[in-house]
mmCIF file of C-alpha atoms in Angstrom:
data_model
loop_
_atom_site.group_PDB
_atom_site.id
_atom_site.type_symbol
_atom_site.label_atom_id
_atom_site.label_comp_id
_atom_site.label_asym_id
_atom_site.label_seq_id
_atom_site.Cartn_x
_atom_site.Cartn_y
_atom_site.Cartn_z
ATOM 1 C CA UNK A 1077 0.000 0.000 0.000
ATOM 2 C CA UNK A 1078 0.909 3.560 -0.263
ATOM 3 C CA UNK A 1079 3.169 4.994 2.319
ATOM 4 C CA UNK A 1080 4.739 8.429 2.759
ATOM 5 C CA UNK A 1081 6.659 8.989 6.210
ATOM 6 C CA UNK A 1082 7.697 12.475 6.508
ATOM 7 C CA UNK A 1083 10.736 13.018 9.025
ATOM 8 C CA UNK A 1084 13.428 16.145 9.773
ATOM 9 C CA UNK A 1085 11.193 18.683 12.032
ATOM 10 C CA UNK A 1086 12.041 19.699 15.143
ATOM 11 C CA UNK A 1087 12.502 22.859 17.019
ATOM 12 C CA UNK A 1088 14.647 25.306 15.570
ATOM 13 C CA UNK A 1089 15.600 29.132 16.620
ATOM 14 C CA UNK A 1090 14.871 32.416 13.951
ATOM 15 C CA UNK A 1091 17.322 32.286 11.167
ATOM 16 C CA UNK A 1092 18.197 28.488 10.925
ATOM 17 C CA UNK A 1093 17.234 25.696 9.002
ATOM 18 C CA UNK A 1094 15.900 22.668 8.887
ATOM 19 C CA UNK A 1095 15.571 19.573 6.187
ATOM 20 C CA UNK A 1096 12.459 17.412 5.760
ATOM 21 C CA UNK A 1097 12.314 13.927 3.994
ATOM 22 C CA UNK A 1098 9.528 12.503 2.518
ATOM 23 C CA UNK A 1099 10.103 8.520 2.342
ATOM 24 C CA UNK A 1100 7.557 6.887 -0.059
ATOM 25 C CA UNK A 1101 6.721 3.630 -1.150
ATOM 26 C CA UNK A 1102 3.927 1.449 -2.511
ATOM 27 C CA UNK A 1103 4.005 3.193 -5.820
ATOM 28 C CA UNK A 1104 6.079 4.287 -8.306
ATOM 29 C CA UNK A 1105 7.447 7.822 -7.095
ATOM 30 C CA UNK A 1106 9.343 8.766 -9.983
ATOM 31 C CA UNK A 1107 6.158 9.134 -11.933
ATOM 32 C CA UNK A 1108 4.375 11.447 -9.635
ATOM 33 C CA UNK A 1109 4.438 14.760 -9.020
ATOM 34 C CA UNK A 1110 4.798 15.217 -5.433
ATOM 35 C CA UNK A 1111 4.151 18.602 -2.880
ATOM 36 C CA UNK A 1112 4.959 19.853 0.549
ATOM 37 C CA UNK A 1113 1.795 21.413 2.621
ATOM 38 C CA UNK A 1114 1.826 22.836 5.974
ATOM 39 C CA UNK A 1115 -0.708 23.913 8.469
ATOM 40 C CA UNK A 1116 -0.723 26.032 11.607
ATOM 41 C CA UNK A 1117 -2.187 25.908 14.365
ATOM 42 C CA UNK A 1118 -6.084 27.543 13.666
ATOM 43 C CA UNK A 1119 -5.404 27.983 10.393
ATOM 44 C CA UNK A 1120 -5.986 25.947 6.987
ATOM 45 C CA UNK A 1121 -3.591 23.535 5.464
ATOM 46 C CA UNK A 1122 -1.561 25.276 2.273
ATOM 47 C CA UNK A 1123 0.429 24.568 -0.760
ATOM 48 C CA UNK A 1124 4.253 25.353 0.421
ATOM 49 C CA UNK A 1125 5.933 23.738 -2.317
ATOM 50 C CA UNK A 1126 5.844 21.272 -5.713
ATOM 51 C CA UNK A 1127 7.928 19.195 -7.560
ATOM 52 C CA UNK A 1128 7.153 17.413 -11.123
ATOM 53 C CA UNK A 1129 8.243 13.755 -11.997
ATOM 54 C CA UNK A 1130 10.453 15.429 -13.937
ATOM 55 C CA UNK A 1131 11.672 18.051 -11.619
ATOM 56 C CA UNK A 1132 10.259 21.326 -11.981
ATOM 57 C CA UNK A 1133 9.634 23.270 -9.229
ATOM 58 C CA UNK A 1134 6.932 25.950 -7.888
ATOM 59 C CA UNK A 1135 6.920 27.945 -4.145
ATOM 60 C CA UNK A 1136 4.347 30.077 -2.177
ATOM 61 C CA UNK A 1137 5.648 33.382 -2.707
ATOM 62 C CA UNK A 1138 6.037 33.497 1.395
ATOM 63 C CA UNK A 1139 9.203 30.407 1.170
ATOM 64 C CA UNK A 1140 10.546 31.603 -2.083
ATOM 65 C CA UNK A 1141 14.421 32.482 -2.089
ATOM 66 C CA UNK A 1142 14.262 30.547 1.679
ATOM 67 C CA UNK A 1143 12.637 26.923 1.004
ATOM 68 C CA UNK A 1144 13.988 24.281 -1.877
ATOM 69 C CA UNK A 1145 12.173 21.137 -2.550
ATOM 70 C CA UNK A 1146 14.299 18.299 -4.496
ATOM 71 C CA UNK A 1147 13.132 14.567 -5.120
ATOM 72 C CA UNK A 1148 15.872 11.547 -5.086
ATOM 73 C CA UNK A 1149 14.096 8.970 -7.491
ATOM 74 C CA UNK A 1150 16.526 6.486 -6.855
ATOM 75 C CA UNK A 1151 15.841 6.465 -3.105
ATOM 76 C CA UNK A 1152 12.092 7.108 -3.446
ATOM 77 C CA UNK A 1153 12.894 10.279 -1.411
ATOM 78 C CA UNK A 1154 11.251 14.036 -1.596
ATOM 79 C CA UNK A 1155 12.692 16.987 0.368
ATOM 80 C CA UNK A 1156 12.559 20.145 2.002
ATOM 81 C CA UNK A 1157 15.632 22.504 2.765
ATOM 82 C CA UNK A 1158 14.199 25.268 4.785
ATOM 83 C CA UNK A 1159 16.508 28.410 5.292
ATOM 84 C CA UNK A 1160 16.112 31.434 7.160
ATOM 85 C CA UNK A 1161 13.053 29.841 9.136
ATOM 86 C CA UNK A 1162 10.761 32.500 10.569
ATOM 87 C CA UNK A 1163 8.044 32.228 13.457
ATOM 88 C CA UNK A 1164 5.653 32.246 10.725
ATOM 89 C CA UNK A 1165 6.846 28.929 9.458
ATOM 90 C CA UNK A 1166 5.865 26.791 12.507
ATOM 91 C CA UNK A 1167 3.501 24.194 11.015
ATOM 92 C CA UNK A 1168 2.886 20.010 10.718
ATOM 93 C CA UNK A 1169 5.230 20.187 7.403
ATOM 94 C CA UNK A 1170 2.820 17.062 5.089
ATOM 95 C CA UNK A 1171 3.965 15.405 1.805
ATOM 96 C CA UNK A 1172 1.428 14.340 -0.369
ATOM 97 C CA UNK A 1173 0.962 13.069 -3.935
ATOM 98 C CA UNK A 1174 -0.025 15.964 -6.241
ATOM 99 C CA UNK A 1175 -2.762 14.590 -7.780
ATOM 100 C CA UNK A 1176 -6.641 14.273 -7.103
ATOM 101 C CA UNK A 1177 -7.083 11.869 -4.053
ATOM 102 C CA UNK A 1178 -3.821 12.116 -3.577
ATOM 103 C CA UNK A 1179 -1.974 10.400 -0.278
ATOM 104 C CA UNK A 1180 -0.587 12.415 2.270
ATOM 105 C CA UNK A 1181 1.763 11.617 4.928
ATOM 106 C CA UNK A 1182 1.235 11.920 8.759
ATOM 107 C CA UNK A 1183 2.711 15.017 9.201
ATOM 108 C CA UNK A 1184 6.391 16.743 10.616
ATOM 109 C CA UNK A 1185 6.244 19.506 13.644
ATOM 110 C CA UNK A 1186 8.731 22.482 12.817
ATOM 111 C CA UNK A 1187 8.782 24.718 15.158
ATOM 112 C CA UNK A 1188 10.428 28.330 14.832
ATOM 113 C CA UNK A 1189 11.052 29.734 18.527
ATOM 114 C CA UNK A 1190 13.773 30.970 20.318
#
């Protein structure tokens, strides 16, 4: 079945960073395009960041210049390098398939405090 096992978060001070892995299996990930979502607490779950199947990329205007997203196909792996983490970035971090009905993962805590 299809699995997607986000790991990385943690709590992190302004101005550092962090890296999120996406670990999928039970389909054929180089196919798919795949995204990174995020929701705060009280508010709803966005789009932070996408990657095609054959590596193009898109951002949220907010992460741009701070957040990259990359995919290893031959480990099945997405990612997330977060930069210059803000307050404002403290979220569950999700990976999901970018497609309708797509999977999503359980969900990474980041947290940006000092």
């Amino acid at each position: 079945q299809v699995q997607l096992v986000e790991s990385g978060g943690g709590l992190v001070q302004p101005g550092g960073s962090l890296k999120l892995s996406c670990a999928a299996s039970g389909f054929t990930f180089s196919t798919y395009a795949m995204a990174w979502y995020r929701q705060a607490p009280g508010k709803q779950r966005e789009l932070v960041a996408t990657i095609t199947s054959d590596g193009s990329t898109n951002y949220v205007d907010s992460v741009l210049d701070r957040f990259t997203i990359s995919r290893d196909n031959a480990k099945n792996t997405m990612y997330l390098q977060m930069n210059g983490l803000k307050p404002e970035d403290t979220a569950v971090y999700y990976c999901r398939q970018q497609q309708y009905r797509g999977y999503w993962g359980q969900g990474t805590q980041v947290t940006v405090s000092s």
